[in-house]
PDB file of C-alpha atoms in Angstrom:
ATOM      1  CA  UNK K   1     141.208 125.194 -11.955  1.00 45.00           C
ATOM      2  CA  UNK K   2     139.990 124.078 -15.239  1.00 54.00           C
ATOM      3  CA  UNK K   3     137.290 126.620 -15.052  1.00 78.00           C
ATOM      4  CA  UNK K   4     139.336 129.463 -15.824  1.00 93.00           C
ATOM      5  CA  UNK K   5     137.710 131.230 -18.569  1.00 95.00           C
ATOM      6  CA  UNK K   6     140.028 131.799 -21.718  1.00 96.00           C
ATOM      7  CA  UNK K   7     139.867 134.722 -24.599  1.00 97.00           C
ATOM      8  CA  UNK K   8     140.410 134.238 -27.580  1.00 97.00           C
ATOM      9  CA  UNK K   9     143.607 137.411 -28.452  1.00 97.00           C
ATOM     10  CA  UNK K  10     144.974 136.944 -31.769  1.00 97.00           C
ATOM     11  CA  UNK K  11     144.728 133.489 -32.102  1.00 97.00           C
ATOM     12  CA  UNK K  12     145.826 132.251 -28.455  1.00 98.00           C
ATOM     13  CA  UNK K  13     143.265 130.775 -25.893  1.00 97.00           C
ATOM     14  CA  UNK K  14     144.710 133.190 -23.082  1.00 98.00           C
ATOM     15  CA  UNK K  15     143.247 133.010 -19.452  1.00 98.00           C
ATOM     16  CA  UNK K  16     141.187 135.496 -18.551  1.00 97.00           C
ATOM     17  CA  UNK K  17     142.173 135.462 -14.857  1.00 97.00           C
ATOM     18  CA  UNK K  18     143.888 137.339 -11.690  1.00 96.00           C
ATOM     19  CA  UNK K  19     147.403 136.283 -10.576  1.00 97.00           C
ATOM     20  CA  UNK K  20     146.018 134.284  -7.592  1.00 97.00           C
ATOM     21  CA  UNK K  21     143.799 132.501  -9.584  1.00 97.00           C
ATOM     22  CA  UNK K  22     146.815 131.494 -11.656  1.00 98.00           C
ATOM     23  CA  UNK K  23     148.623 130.670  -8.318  1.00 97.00           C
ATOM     24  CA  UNK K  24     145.889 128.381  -7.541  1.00 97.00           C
ATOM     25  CA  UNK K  25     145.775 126.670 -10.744  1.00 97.00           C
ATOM     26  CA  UNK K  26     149.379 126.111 -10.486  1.00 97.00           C
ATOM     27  CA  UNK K  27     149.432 125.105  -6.916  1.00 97.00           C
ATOM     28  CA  UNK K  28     146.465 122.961  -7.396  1.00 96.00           C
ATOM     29  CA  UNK K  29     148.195 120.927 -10.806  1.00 97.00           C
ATOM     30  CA  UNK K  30     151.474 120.889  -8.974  1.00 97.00           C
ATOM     31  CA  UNK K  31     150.177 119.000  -5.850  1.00 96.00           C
ATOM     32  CA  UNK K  32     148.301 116.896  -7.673  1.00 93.00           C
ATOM     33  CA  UNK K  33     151.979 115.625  -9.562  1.00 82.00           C
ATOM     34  CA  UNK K  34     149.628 115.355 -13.324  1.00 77.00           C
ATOM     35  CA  UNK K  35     151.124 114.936 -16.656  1.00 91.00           C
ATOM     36  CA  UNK K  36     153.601 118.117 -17.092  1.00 96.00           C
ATOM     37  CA  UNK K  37     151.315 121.244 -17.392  1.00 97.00           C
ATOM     38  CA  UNK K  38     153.268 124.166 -19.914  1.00 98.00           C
ATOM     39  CA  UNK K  39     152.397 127.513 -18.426  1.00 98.00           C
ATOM     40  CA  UNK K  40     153.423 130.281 -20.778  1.00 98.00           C
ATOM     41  CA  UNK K  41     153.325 134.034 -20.337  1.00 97.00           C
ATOM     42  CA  UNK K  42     152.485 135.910 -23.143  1.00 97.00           C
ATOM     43  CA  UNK K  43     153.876 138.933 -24.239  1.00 93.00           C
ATOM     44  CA  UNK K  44     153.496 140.805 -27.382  1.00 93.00           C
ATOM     45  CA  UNK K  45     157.390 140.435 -28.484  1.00 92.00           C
ATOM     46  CA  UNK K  46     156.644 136.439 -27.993  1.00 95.00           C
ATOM     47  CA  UNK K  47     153.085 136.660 -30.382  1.00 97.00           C
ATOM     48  CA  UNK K  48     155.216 138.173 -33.288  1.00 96.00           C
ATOM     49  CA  UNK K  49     158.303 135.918 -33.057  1.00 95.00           C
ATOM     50  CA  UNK K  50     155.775 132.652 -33.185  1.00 97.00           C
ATOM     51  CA  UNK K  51     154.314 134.340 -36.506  1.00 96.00           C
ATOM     52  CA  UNK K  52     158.047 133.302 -37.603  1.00 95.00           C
ATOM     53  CA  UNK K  53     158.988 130.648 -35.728  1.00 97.00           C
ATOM     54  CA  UNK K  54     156.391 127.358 -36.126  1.00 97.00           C
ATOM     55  CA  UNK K  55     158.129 125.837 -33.468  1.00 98.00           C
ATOM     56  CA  UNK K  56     157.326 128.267 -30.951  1.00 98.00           C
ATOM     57  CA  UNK K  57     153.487 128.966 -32.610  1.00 98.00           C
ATOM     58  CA  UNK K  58     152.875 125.143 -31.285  1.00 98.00           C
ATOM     59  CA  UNK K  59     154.571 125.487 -28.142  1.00 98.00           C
ATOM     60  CA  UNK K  60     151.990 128.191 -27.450  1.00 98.00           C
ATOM     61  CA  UNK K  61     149.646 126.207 -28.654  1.00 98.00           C
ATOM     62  CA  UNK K  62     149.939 123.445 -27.046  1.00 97.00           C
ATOM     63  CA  UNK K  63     150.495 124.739 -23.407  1.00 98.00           C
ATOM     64  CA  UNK K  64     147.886 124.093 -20.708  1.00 97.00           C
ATOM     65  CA  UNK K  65     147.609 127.765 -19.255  1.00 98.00           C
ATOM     66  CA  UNK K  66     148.352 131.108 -21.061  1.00 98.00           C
ATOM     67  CA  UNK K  67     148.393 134.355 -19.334  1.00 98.00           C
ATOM     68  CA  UNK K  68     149.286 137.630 -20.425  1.00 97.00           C
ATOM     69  CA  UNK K  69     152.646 138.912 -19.307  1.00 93.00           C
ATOM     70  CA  UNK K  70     152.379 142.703 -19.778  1.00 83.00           C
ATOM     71  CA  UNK K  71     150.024 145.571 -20.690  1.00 87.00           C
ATOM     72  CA  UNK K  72     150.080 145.370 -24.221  1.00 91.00           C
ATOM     73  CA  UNK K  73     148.194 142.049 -23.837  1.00 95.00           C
ATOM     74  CA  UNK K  74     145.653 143.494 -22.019  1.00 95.00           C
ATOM     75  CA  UNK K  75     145.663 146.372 -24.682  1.00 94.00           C
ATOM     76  CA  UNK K  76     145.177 143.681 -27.347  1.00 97.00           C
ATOM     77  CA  UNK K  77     142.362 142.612 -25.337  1.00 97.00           C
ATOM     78  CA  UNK K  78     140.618 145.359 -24.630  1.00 96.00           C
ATOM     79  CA  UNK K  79     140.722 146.213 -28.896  1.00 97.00           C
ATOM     80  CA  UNK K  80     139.451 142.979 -29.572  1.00 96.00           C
ATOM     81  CA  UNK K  81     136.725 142.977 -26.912  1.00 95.00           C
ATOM     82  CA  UNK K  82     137.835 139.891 -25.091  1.00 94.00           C
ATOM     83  CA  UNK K  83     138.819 142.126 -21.750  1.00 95.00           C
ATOM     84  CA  UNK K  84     141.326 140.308 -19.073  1.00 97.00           C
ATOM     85  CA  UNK K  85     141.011 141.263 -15.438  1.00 95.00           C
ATOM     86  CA  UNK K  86     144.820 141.974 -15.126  1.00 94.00           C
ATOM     87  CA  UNK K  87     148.389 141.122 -15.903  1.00 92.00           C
ATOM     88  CA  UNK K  88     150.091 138.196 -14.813  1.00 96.00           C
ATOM     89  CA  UNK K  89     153.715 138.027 -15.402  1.00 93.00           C
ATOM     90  CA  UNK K  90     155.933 135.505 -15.017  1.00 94.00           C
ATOM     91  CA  UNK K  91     158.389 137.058 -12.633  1.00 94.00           C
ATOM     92  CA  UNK K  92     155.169 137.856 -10.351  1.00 94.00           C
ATOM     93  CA  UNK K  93     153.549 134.461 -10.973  1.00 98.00           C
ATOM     94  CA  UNK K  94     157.126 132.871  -9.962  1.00 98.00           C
ATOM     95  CA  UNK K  95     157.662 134.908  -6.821  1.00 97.00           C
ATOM     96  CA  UNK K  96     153.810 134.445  -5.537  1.00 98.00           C
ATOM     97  CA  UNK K  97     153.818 130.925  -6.114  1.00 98.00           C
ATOM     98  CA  UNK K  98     157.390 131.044  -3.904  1.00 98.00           C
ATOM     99  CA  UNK K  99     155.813 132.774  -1.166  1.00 98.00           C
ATOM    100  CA  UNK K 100     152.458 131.021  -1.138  1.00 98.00           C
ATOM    101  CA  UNK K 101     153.542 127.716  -1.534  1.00 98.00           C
ATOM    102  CA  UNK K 102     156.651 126.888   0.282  1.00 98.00           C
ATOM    103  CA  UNK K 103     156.003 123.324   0.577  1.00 97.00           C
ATOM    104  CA  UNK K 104     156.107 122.924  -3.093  1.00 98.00           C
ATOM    105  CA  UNK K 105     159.536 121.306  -4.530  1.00 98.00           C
ATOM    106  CA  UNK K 106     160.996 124.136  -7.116  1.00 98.00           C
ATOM    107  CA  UNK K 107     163.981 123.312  -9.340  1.00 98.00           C
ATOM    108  CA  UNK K 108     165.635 126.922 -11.019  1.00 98.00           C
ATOM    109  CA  UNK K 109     167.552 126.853 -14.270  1.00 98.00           C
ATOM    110  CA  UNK K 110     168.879 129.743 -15.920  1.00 97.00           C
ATOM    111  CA  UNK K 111     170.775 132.596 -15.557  1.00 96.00           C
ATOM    112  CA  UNK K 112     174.448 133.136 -15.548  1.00 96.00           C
ATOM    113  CA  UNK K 113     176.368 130.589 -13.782  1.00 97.00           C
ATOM    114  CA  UNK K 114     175.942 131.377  -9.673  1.00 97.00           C
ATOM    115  CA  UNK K 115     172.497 133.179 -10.500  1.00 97.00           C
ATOM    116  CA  UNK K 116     170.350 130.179  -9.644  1.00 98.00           C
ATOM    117  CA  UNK K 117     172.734 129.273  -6.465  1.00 98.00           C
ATOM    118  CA  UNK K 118     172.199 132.802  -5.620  1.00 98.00           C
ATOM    119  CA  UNK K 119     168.334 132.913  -6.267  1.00 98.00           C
ATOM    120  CA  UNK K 120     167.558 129.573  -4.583  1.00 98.00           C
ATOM    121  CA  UNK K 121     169.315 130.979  -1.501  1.00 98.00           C
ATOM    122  CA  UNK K 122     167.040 133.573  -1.136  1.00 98.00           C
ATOM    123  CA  UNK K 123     164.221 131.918  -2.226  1.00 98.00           C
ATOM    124  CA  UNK K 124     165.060 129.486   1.179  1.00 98.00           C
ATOM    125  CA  UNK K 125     165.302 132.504   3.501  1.00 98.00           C
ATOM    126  CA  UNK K 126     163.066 134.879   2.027  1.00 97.00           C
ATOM    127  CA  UNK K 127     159.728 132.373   1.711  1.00 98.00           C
ATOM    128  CA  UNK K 128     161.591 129.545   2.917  1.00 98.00           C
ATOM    129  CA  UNK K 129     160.998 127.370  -0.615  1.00 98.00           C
ATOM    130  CA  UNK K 130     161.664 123.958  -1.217  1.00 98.00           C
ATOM    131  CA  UNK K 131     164.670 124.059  -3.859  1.00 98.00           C
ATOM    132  CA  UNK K 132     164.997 120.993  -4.128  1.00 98.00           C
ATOM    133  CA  UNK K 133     168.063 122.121  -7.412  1.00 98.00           C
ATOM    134  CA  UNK K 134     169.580 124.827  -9.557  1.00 98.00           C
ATOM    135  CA  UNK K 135     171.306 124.656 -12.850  1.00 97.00           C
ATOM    136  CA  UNK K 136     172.948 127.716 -14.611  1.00 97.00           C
ATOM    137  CA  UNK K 137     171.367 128.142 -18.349  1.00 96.00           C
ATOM    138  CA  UNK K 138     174.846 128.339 -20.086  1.00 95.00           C
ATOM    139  CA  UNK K 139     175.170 125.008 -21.065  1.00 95.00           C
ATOM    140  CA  UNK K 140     174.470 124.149 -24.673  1.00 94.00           C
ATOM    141  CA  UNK K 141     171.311 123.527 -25.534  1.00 93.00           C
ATOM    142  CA  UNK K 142     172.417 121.935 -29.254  1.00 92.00           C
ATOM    143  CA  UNK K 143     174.663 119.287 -27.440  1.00 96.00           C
ATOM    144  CA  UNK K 144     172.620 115.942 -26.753  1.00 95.00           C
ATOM    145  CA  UNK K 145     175.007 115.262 -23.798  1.00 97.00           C
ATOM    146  CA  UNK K 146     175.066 118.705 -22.090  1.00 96.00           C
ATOM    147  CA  UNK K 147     171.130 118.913 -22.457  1.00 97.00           C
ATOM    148  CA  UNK K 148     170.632 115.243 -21.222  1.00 97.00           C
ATOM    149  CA  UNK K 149     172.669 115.796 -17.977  1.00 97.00           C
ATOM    150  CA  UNK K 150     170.905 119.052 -17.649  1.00 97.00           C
ATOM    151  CA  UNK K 151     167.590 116.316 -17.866  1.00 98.00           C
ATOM    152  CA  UNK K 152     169.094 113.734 -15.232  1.00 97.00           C
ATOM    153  CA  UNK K 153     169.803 116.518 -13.034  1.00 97.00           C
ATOM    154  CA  UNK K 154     166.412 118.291 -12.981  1.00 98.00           C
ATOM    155  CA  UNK K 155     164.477 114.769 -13.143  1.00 97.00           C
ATOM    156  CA  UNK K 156     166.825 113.484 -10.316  1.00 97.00           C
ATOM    157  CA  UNK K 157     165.199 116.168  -8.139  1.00 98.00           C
ATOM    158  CA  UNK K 158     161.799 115.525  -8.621  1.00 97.00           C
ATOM    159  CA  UNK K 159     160.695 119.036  -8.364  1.00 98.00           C
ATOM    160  CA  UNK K 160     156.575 120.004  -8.685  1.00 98.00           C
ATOM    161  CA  UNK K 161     157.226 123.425 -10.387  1.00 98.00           C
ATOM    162  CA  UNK K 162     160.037 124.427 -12.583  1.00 98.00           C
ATOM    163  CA  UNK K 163     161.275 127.892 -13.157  1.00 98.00           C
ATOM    164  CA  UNK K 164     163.301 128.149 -16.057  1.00 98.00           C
ATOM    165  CA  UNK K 165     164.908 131.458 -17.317  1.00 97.00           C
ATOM    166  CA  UNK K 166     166.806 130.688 -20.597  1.00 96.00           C
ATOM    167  CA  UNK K 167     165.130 133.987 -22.680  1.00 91.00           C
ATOM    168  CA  UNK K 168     164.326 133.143 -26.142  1.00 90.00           C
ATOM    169  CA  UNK K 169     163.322 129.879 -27.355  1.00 94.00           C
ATOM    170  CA  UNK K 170     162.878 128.783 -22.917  1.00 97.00           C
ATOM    171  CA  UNK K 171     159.605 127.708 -24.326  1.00 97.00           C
ATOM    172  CA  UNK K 172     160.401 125.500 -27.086  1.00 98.00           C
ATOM    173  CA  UNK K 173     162.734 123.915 -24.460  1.00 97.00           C
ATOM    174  CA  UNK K 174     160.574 123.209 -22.363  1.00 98.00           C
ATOM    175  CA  UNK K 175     158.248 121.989 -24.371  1.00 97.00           C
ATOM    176  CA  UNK K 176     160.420 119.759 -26.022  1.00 97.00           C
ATOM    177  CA  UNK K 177     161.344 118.085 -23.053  1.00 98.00           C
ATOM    178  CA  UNK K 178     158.639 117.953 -20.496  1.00 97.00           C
ATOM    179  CA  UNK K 179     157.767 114.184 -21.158  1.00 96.00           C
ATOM    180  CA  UNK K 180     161.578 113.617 -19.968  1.00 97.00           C
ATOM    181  CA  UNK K 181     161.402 115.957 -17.086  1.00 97.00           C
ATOM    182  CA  UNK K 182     158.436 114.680 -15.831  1.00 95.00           C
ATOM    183  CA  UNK K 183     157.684 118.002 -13.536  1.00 98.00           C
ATOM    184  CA  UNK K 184     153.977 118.933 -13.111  1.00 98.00           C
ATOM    185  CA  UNK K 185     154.031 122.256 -13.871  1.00 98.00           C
ATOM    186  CA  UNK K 186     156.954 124.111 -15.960  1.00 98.00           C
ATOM    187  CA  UNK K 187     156.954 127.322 -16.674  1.00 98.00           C
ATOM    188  CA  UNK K 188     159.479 130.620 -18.749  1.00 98.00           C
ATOM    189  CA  UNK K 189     160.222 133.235 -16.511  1.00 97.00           C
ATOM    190  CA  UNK K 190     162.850 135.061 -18.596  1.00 92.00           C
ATOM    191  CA  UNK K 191     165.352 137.424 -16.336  1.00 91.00           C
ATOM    192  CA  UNK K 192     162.830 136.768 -13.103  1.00 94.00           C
ATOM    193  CA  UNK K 193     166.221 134.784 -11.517  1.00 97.00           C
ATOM    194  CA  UNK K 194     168.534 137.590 -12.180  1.00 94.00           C
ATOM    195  CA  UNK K 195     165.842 140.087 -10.072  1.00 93.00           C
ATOM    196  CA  UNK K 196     165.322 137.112  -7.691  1.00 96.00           C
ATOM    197  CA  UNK K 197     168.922 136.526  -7.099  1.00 96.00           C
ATOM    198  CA  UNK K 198     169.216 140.351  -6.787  1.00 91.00           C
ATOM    199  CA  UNK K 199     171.731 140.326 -10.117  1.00 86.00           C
ATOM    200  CA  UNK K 200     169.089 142.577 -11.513  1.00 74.00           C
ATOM    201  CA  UNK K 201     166.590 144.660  -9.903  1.00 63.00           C
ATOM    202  CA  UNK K 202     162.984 145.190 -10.694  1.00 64.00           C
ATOM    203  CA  UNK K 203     161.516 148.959 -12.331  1.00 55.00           C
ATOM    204  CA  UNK K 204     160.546 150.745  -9.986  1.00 59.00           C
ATOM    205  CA  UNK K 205     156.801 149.960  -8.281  1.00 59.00           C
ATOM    206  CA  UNK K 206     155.533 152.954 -10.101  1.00 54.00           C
ATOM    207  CA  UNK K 207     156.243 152.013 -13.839  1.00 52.00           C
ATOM    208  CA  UNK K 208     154.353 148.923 -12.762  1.00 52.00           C
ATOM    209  CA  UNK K 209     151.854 150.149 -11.274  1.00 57.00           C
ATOM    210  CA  UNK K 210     150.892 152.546 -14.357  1.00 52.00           C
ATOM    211  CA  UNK K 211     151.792 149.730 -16.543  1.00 59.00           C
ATOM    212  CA  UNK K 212     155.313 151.027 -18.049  1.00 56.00           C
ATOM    213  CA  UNK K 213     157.627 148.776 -16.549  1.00 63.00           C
ATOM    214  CA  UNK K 214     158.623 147.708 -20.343  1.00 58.00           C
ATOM    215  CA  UNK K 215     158.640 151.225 -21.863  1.00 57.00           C
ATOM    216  CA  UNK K 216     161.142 152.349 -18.448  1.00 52.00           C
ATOM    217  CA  UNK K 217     163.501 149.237 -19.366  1.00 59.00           C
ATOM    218  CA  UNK K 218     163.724 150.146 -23.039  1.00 54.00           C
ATOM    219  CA  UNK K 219     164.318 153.520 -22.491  1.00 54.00           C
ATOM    220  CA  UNK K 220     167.309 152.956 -20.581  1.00 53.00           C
ATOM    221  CA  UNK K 221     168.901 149.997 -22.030  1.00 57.00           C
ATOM    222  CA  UNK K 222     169.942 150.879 -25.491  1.00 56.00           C
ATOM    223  CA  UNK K 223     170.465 146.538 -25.928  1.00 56.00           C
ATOM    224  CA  UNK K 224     166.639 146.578 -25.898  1.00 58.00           C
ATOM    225  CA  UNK K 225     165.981 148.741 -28.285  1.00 52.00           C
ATOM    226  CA  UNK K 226     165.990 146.386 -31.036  1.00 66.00           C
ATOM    227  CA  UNK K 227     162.341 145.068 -29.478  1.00 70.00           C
ATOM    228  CA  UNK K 228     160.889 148.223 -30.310  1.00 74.00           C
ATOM    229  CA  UNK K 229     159.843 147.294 -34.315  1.00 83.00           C
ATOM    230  CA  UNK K 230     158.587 143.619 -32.621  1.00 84.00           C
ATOM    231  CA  UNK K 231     156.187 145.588 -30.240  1.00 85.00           C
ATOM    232  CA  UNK K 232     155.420 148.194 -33.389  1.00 90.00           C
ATOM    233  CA  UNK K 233     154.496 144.928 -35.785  1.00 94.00           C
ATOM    234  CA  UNK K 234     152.051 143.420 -32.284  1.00 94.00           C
ATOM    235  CA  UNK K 235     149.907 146.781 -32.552  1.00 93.00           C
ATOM    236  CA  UNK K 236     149.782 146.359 -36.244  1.00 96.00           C
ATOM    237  CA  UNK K 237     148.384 142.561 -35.903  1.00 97.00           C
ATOM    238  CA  UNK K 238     145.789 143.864 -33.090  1.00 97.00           C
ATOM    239  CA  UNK K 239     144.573 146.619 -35.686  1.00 96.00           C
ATOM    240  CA  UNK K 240     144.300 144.076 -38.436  1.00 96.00           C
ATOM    241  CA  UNK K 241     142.563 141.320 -36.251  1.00 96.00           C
ATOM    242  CA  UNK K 242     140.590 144.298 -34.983  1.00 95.00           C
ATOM    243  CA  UNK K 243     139.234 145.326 -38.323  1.00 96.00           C
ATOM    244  CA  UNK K 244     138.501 141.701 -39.278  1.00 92.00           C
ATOM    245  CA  UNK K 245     135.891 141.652 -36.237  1.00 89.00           C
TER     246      UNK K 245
END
């Protein structure tokens, strides 16, 4: 779907379209096996760490679809009158594309070690997926031999969509590496293995549905707090980009 319509938010060509379109545009470059397509999902946390990190400012950059992961994109949006029809988060782009498109092959990585076992299980008898391979993210990503057995393995598989939820820096990774992975469509999904594999579980449907999923997982996880200045310096960017309109 190279139609999709993308707004310009802070910099960032982000797509201006509904989680099933998304799907479809995943689905559709997947099946199609083209050169590795870098889907990232944008959050504001992510926008302020690439102000920082030129590494993960061309990642961003350079990726083939960009949706916005969370309300505060939309918020953004909405202040810089380039609206967006909804969010599209990873963890819901994953698990649609896993119940849509079983026939796809899926390769996990990430997660503690047994969390992508555990995930791909379910994935099987829950939307009966294709896992076609799972890898635990604790290996060391600064080691040329644990990262190019971690490439074998993945390449080996010859998966159409990869899932890969290493937290900060997944998209770099990814990035970095897609030429040697050689899947179609790759993608960061953060902790969506942990909730997948049921290590985790989800906020409840109501903080999603009134867009505070975030602010409930903060609130109640003191180790998060420390994102709390990152979201703080995103509102300041969207009120400076605002008043340069």
């Amino acid at each position: 779907m190279n139609d999709i319509q993308r707004h310009d938010i802070l910099g960032y060509a982000v797509a201006a379209c509904s989680l099933d379109q998304a799907c479809t545009w995943c689905i559709q470059h997947a099946e199609q096996n083209v050169n590795p397509q870098l889907v990232v999902t944008l959050n504001p946390e992510i926008v302020v760490q690439a102000r920082a990190d030129s590494d993960l400012e061309q990642t961003i950059q350079a990726a083939s679809l960009i949706v916005a992961d969370g309300v505060g994109m939309l918020w953004a949006a909405r202040q810089l009158a380039e609206p967006l029809p909804e969010r599209v988060t990873g963890v819901d782009l994953m698990l649609r594309l896993l119940e849509v498109a079983p026939h796809l092959r899926v390769f996990l990585l990430g997660g503690k070690p047994g969390v992508a076992e555990r995930a791909a299980e379910v994935a099987r008898q829950r939307y009966g997926s294709t896992i076609v391979g799972h890898q635990h993210g604790y290996f060391d990503k600064q080691s040329p031999d644990d990262v190019d057995d971690v490439i074998a393995n993945i390449a080996s598989s010859k998966p159409q969509l990869l899932f890969a939820g290493l937290g900060e820096g997944q998209e770099v990774f990814l990035n970095s590496y897609q030429d040697d992975l050689g899947v179609p469509v790759l993608m960061g999904v953060g902790g969506s293995l942990d909730v997948l594999s049921g290590e985790v579980y989800r906020a409840p449907a109501w903080t999603r549905q009134l867009g505070i999923e975030w602010a409930w997982r903060v609130g109640l996880d003191p180790a998060r707090w420390h994102r709390i200045p990152r979201l703080l310096a995103f509102m300041r960017l969207v009120q400076q980009a605002k008043s340069a309109l």
